[in-house]
């Protein structure tokens, strides 16, 4: 997978000293630690697929300081995505916990199943750009539907490509949403 996917919304991240130290260790330890995380995650997910009797090919990659794990190829994989990616988000957190249990440090690995994140990312980019252009023309702020941190990050990045508008997140999870408005 050649596309970098980021789930952390800058205004949402809760970094404790242990998290910061783990990040420094990963940066200093280089790609080897991220490859190890990917291997642990791949083994965990392979066992899960075996338990469910689902087919799927697991691909491991390292990009932008993060292990990327993707599962493709099986007919049943859509069930592991769930409505609006809710099952995928839960599986990602479980996989991160499995990696943390083995490595002792917090993981930022990213999981994609059946290309859902890649497809959703493109939809959200278009939503962010088109809404930003609409706000620029109308001068009226727009509140989007509640989104996950991954979704908000993609929308914020897309809005940032349109001059004259800006965005911020408001509200509390699970009802946290992006608001797009004209710059002053």
PDB file of C-alpha atoms in Angstrom:
ATOM      1  CA  UNK A   1       0.000   0.000   0.000  1.00  0.00           C
ATOM      2  CA  UNK A   2       1.625   3.245  -1.068  1.00  0.00           C
ATOM      3  CA  UNK A   3      -0.786   5.726   0.499  1.00  0.00           C
ATOM      4  CA  UNK A   4      -0.119   7.018   3.980  1.00  0.00           C
ATOM      5  CA  UNK A   5      -3.159   6.987   6.199  1.00  0.00           C
ATOM      6  CA  UNK A   6      -3.314   8.973   9.409  1.00  0.00           C
ATOM      7  CA  UNK A   7      -5.913   8.612  12.127  1.00  0.00           C
ATOM      8  CA  UNK A   8      -4.816  11.080  14.723  1.00  0.00           C
ATOM      9  CA  UNK A   9      -6.633  14.376  14.835  1.00  0.00           C
ATOM     10  CA  UNK A  10      -4.268  16.988  16.290  1.00  0.00           C
ATOM     11  CA  UNK A  11      -6.900  18.338  18.664  1.00  0.00           C
ATOM     12  CA  UNK A  12      -7.848  14.798  19.709  1.00  0.00           C
ATOM     13  CA  UNK A  13      -4.492  13.210  20.529  1.00  0.00           C
ATOM     14  CA  UNK A  14      -3.821  12.484  24.186  1.00  0.00           C
ATOM     15  CA  UNK A  15      -0.088  12.065  24.649  1.00  0.00           C
ATOM     16  CA  UNK A  16       1.189  10.927  28.002  1.00  0.00           C
ATOM     17  CA  UNK A  17       4.898  10.996  28.857  1.00  0.00           C
ATOM     18  CA  UNK A  18       5.065   7.239  28.216  1.00  0.00           C
ATOM     19  CA  UNK A  19       3.560   7.770  24.754  1.00  0.00           C
ATOM     20  CA  UNK A  20       6.078  10.472  23.941  1.00  0.00           C
ATOM     21  CA  UNK A  21       8.941   8.281  25.114  1.00  0.00           C
ATOM     22  CA  UNK A  22       7.694   5.397  22.986  1.00  0.00           C
ATOM     23  CA  UNK A  23       7.556   7.714  19.968  1.00  0.00           C
ATOM     24  CA  UNK A  24      11.136   8.817  20.606  1.00  0.00           C
ATOM     25  CA  UNK A  25      12.254   5.195  20.898  1.00  0.00           C
ATOM     26  CA  UNK A  26      10.573   4.356  17.595  1.00  0.00           C
ATOM     27  CA  UNK A  27      12.140   7.326  15.873  1.00  0.00           C
ATOM     28  CA  UNK A  28      15.537   6.408  17.262  1.00  0.00           C
ATOM     29  CA  UNK A  29      15.107   2.680  16.689  1.00  0.00           C
ATOM     30  CA  UNK A  30      14.083   3.290  13.107  1.00  0.00           C
ATOM     31  CA  UNK A  31      12.121   1.054  10.862  1.00  0.00           C
ATOM     32  CA  UNK A  32      13.041  -2.198  12.664  1.00  0.00           C
ATOM     33  CA  UNK A  33      10.581  -1.559  15.499  1.00  0.00           C
ATOM     34  CA  UNK A  34       7.815  -0.702  13.026  1.00  0.00           C
ATOM     35  CA  UNK A  35       8.530  -3.854  11.026  1.00  0.00           C
ATOM     36  CA  UNK A  36       8.311  -5.813  14.292  1.00  0.00           C
ATOM     37  CA  UNK A  37       4.944  -4.136  15.041  1.00  0.00           C
ATOM     38  CA  UNK A  38       3.708  -5.058  11.568  1.00  0.00           C
ATOM     39  CA  UNK A  39       4.796  -8.664  12.029  1.00  0.00           C
ATOM     40  CA  UNK A  40       3.066  -8.944  15.404  1.00  0.00           C
ATOM     41  CA  UNK A  41      -0.094  -7.349  13.985  1.00  0.00           C
ATOM     42  CA  UNK A  42       0.024  -9.616  10.933  1.00  0.00           C
ATOM     43  CA  UNK A  43       0.274 -12.725  13.121  1.00  0.00           C
ATOM     44  CA  UNK A  44      -2.582 -11.516  15.330  1.00  0.00           C
ATOM     45  CA  UNK A  45      -4.825 -10.768  12.348  1.00  0.00           C
ATOM     46  CA  UNK A  46      -3.923 -14.053  10.637  1.00  0.00           C
ATOM     47  CA  UNK A  47      -5.069 -15.949  13.735  1.00  0.00           C
ATOM     48  CA  UNK A  48      -8.288 -13.919  13.743  1.00  0.00           C
ATOM     49  CA  UNK A  49      -8.976 -14.707  10.082  1.00  0.00           C
ATOM     50  CA  UNK A  50      -8.320 -18.396  10.775  1.00  0.00           C
ATOM     51  CA  UNK A  51     -10.735 -18.382  13.729  1.00  0.00           C
ATOM     52  CA  UNK A  52     -13.413 -16.748  11.573  1.00  0.00           C
ATOM     53  CA  UNK A  53     -12.582 -19.001   8.616  1.00  0.00           C
ATOM     54  CA  UNK A  54     -12.232 -15.887   6.391  1.00  0.00           C
ATOM     55  CA  UNK A  55      -9.871 -15.681   3.444  1.00  0.00           C
ATOM     56  CA  UNK A  56      -7.605 -12.691   3.079  1.00  0.00           C
ATOM     57  CA  UNK A  57      -4.087 -11.664   2.153  1.00  0.00           C
ATOM     58  CA  UNK A  58      -2.226  -9.630   4.754  1.00  0.00           C
ATOM     59  CA  UNK A  59       0.176  -6.964   3.505  1.00  0.00           C
ATOM     60  CA  UNK A  60       2.634  -5.219   5.820  1.00  0.00           C
ATOM     61  CA  UNK A  61       4.320  -1.909   5.097  1.00  0.00           C
ATOM     62  CA  UNK A  62       6.021   0.956   6.908  1.00  0.00           C
ATOM     63  CA  UNK A  63       5.279   4.543   5.914  1.00  0.00           C
ATOM     64  CA  UNK A  64       5.722   7.905   7.592  1.00  0.00           C
ATOM     65  CA  UNK A  65       6.817   6.415  10.913  1.00  0.00           C
ATOM     66  CA  UNK A  66       3.913   4.014  11.158  1.00  0.00           C
ATOM     67  CA  UNK A  67       3.270   0.318  10.509  1.00  0.00           C
ATOM     68  CA  UNK A  68       0.560  -0.171   7.889  1.00  0.00           C
ATOM     69  CA  UNK A  69      -1.328  -3.476   7.783  1.00  0.00           C
ATOM     70  CA  UNK A  70      -3.910  -4.207   5.113  1.00  0.00           C
ATOM     71  CA  UNK A  71      -6.109  -7.225   4.479  1.00  0.00           C
ATOM     72  CA  UNK A  72      -7.473  -7.814   0.985  1.00  0.00           C
ATOM     73  CA  UNK A  73      -8.916 -10.545  -1.155  1.00  0.00           C
ATOM     74  CA  UNK A  74     -11.627 -12.301   0.825  1.00  0.00           C
ATOM     75  CA  UNK A  75     -15.359 -12.203   0.173  1.00  0.00           C
ATOM     76  CA  UNK A  76     -16.256 -11.928   3.869  1.00  0.00           C
ATOM     77  CA  UNK A  77     -13.931  -9.028   4.623  1.00  0.00           C
ATOM     78  CA  UNK A  78     -16.671  -6.400   4.321  1.00  0.00           C
ATOM     79  CA  UNK A  79     -18.096  -7.821   7.557  1.00  0.00           C
ATOM     80  CA  UNK A  80     -14.828  -6.828   9.247  1.00  0.00           C
ATOM     81  CA  UNK A  81     -15.308  -3.234   8.107  1.00  0.00           C
ATOM     82  CA  UNK A  82     -18.832  -2.827   9.433  1.00  0.00           C
ATOM     83  CA  UNK A  83     -21.138   0.148   9.015  1.00  0.00           C
ATOM     84  CA  UNK A  84     -19.100   3.332   8.476  1.00  0.00           C
ATOM     85  CA  UNK A  85     -15.930   1.433   9.445  1.00  0.00           C
ATOM     86  CA  UNK A  86     -16.941   0.864  13.059  1.00  0.00           C
ATOM     87  CA  UNK A  87     -15.799  -2.760  13.149  1.00  0.00           C
ATOM     88  CA  UNK A  88     -12.563  -1.807  11.381  1.00  0.00           C
ATOM     89  CA  UNK A  89     -11.851   0.860  14.023  1.00  0.00           C
ATOM     90  CA  UNK A  90     -12.443  -1.658  16.804  1.00  0.00           C
ATOM     91  CA  UNK A  91     -10.196  -4.254  15.136  1.00  0.00           C
ATOM     92  CA  UNK A  92      -7.495  -1.637  14.713  1.00  0.00           C
ATOM     93  CA  UNK A  93      -7.599  -0.851  18.435  1.00  0.00           C
ATOM     94  CA  UNK A  94      -7.529  -4.543  19.366  1.00  0.00           C
ATOM     95  CA  UNK A  95      -4.574  -5.070  17.038  1.00  0.00           C
ATOM     96  CA  UNK A  96      -2.758  -2.080  18.556  1.00  0.00           C
ATOM     97  CA  UNK A  97      -3.348  -3.553  22.019  1.00  0.00           C
ATOM     98  CA  UNK A  98      -1.973  -6.935  20.903  1.00  0.00           C
ATOM     99  CA  UNK A  99       1.142  -5.187  19.598  1.00  0.00           C
ATOM    100  CA  UNK A 100       1.473  -3.126  22.789  1.00  0.00           C
ATOM    101  CA  UNK A 101       1.154  -6.245  24.911  1.00  0.00           C
ATOM    102  CA  UNK A 102       4.101  -7.822  23.106  1.00  0.00           C
ATOM    103  CA  UNK A 103       6.335  -4.775  22.654  1.00  0.00           C
ATOM    104  CA  UNK A 104       5.518  -2.857  25.816  1.00  0.00           C
ATOM    105  CA  UNK A 105       5.036   0.405  23.921  1.00  0.00           C
ATOM    106  CA  UNK A 106       2.034   2.131  22.383  1.00  0.00           C
ATOM    107  CA  UNK A 107       1.526   1.426  18.692  1.00  0.00           C
ATOM    108  CA  UNK A 108       0.205   3.805  16.032  1.00  0.00           C
ATOM    109  CA  UNK A 109      -0.255   1.089  13.440  1.00  0.00           C
ATOM    110  CA  UNK A 110      -2.895   1.582  10.810  1.00  0.00           C
ATOM    111  CA  UNK A 111      -5.256  -1.163   9.649  1.00  0.00           C
ATOM    112  CA  UNK A 112      -7.152  -1.185   6.359  1.00  0.00           C
ATOM    113  CA  UNK A 113      -9.510  -3.937   5.280  1.00  0.00           C
ATOM    114  CA  UNK A 114     -10.720  -4.488   1.705  1.00  0.00           C
ATOM    115  CA  UNK A 115      -9.422  -1.025   0.740  1.00  0.00           C
ATOM    116  CA  UNK A 116     -12.140   0.645   2.823  1.00  0.00           C
ATOM    117  CA  UNK A 117      -9.901   3.356   4.308  1.00  0.00           C
ATOM    118  CA  UNK A 118      -8.370   4.203   0.941  1.00  0.00           C
ATOM    119  CA  UNK A 119     -11.835   4.523  -0.649  1.00  0.00           C
ATOM    120  CA  UNK A 120     -13.254   6.451   2.298  1.00  0.00           C
ATOM    121  CA  UNK A 121     -10.243   8.777   2.269  1.00  0.00           C
ATOM    122  CA  UNK A 122     -10.970   9.768  -1.337  1.00  0.00           C
ATOM    123  CA  UNK A 123     -14.674  10.359  -0.563  1.00  0.00           C
ATOM    124  CA  UNK A 124     -13.740  12.550   2.400  1.00  0.00           C
ATOM    125  CA  UNK A 125     -11.171  14.522   0.401  1.00  0.00           C
ATOM    126  CA  UNK A 126     -13.850  15.351  -2.147  1.00  0.00           C
ATOM    127  CA  UNK A 127     -16.341  16.244   0.619  1.00  0.00           C
ATOM    128  CA  UNK A 128     -13.785  18.536   2.278  1.00  0.00           C
ATOM    129  CA  UNK A 129     -12.795  20.284  -0.963  1.00  0.00           C
ATOM    130  CA  UNK A 130     -16.329  20.740  -2.286  1.00  0.00           C
ATOM    131  CA  UNK A 131     -17.670  21.949   1.071  1.00  0.00           C
ATOM    132  CA  UNK A 132     -14.758  24.370   1.454  1.00  0.00           C
ATOM    133  CA  UNK A 133     -15.441  25.782  -2.021  1.00  0.00           C
ATOM    134  CA  UNK A 134     -19.139  26.126  -1.155  1.00  0.00           C
ATOM    135  CA  UNK A 135     -18.285  27.954   2.083  1.00  0.00           C
ATOM    136  CA  UNK A 136     -15.934  30.245   0.165  1.00  0.00           C
ATOM    137  CA  UNK A 137     -18.737  31.191  -2.249  1.00  0.00           C
ATOM    138  CA  UNK A 138     -21.538  31.520   0.298  1.00  0.00           C
ATOM    139  CA  UNK A 139     -19.566  32.970   3.218  1.00  0.00           C
ATOM    140  CA  UNK A 140     -21.608  30.731   5.524  1.00  0.00           C
ATOM    141  CA  UNK A 141     -20.056  28.207   7.902  1.00  0.00           C
ATOM    142  CA  UNK A 142     -20.966  24.534   7.483  1.00  0.00           C
ATOM    143  CA  UNK A 143     -21.038  21.817  10.136  1.00  0.00           C
ATOM    144  CA  UNK A 144     -20.474  18.331   8.792  1.00  0.00           C
ATOM    145  CA  UNK A 145     -21.883  15.138  10.276  1.00  0.00           C
ATOM    146  CA  UNK A 146     -20.034  13.569  13.225  1.00  0.00           C
ATOM    147  CA  UNK A 147     -16.899  11.694  12.178  1.00  0.00           C
ATOM    148  CA  UNK A 148     -14.141   9.514  13.555  1.00  0.00           C
ATOM    149  CA  UNK A 149     -10.671  11.029  14.146  1.00  0.00           C
ATOM    150  CA  UNK A 150      -9.456   9.413  10.891  1.00  0.00           C
ATOM    151  CA  UNK A 151     -12.297  10.994   8.925  1.00  0.00           C
ATOM    152  CA  UNK A 152     -11.881  14.435  10.510  1.00  0.00           C
ATOM    153  CA  UNK A 153      -8.157  14.456   9.778  1.00  0.00           C
ATOM    154  CA  UNK A 154      -8.743  13.739   6.094  1.00  0.00           C
ATOM    155  CA  UNK A 155     -11.382  16.491   5.862  1.00  0.00           C
ATOM    156  CA  UNK A 156      -9.159  19.034   7.673  1.00  0.00           C
ATOM    157  CA  UNK A 157      -6.312  18.255   5.267  1.00  0.00           C
ATOM    158  CA  UNK A 158      -8.604  18.687   2.239  1.00  0.00           C
ATOM    159  CA  UNK A 159     -10.008  21.990   3.546  1.00  0.00           C
ATOM    160  CA  UNK A 160      -6.452  23.265   4.071  1.00  0.00           C
ATOM    161  CA  UNK A 161      -5.884  23.049   0.291  1.00  0.00           C
ATOM    162  CA  UNK A 162      -8.569  25.703  -0.343  1.00  0.00           C
ATOM    163  CA  UNK A 163      -7.454  29.291   0.272  1.00  0.00           C
ATOM    164  CA  UNK A 164      -9.819  31.559   2.181  1.00  0.00           C
ATOM    165  CA  UNK A 165     -11.423  28.933   4.412  1.00  0.00           C
ATOM    166  CA  UNK A 166     -10.406  27.028   7.506  1.00  0.00           C
ATOM    167  CA  UNK A 167     -11.769  24.233   9.649  1.00  0.00           C
ATOM    168  CA  UNK A 168     -11.837  23.053  13.217  1.00  0.00           C
ATOM    169  CA  UNK A 169     -13.359  20.205  15.164  1.00  0.00           C
ATOM    170  CA  UNK A 170     -16.075  20.813  17.719  1.00  0.00           C
ATOM    171  CA  UNK A 171     -18.039  18.707  20.149  1.00  0.00           C
ATOM    172  CA  UNK A 172     -17.230  15.527  22.020  1.00  0.00           C
ATOM    173  CA  UNK A 173     -16.873  12.012  20.650  1.00  0.00           C
ATOM    174  CA  UNK A 174     -18.831  10.286  19.294  1.00  0.00           C
ATOM    175  CA  UNK A 175     -20.550  13.452  18.040  1.00  0.00           C
ATOM    176  CA  UNK A 176     -17.349  15.375  17.256  1.00  0.00           C
ATOM    177  CA  UNK A 177     -17.593  17.050  13.859  1.00  0.00           C
ATOM    178  CA  UNK A 178     -15.723  19.331  11.457  1.00  0.00           C
ATOM    179  CA  UNK A 179     -16.879  22.909  11.049  1.00  0.00           C
ATOM    180  CA  UNK A 180     -15.712  24.754   7.914  1.00  0.00           C
ATOM    181  CA  UNK A 181     -15.862  28.543   7.851  1.00  0.00           C
ATOM    182  CA  UNK A 182     -14.455  31.538   5.947  1.00  0.00           C
ATOM    183  CA  UNK A 183     -11.169  32.957   7.217  1.00  0.00           C
ATOM    184  CA  UNK A 184     -11.361  36.431   8.731  1.00  0.00           C
TER     185      UNK A 184
END
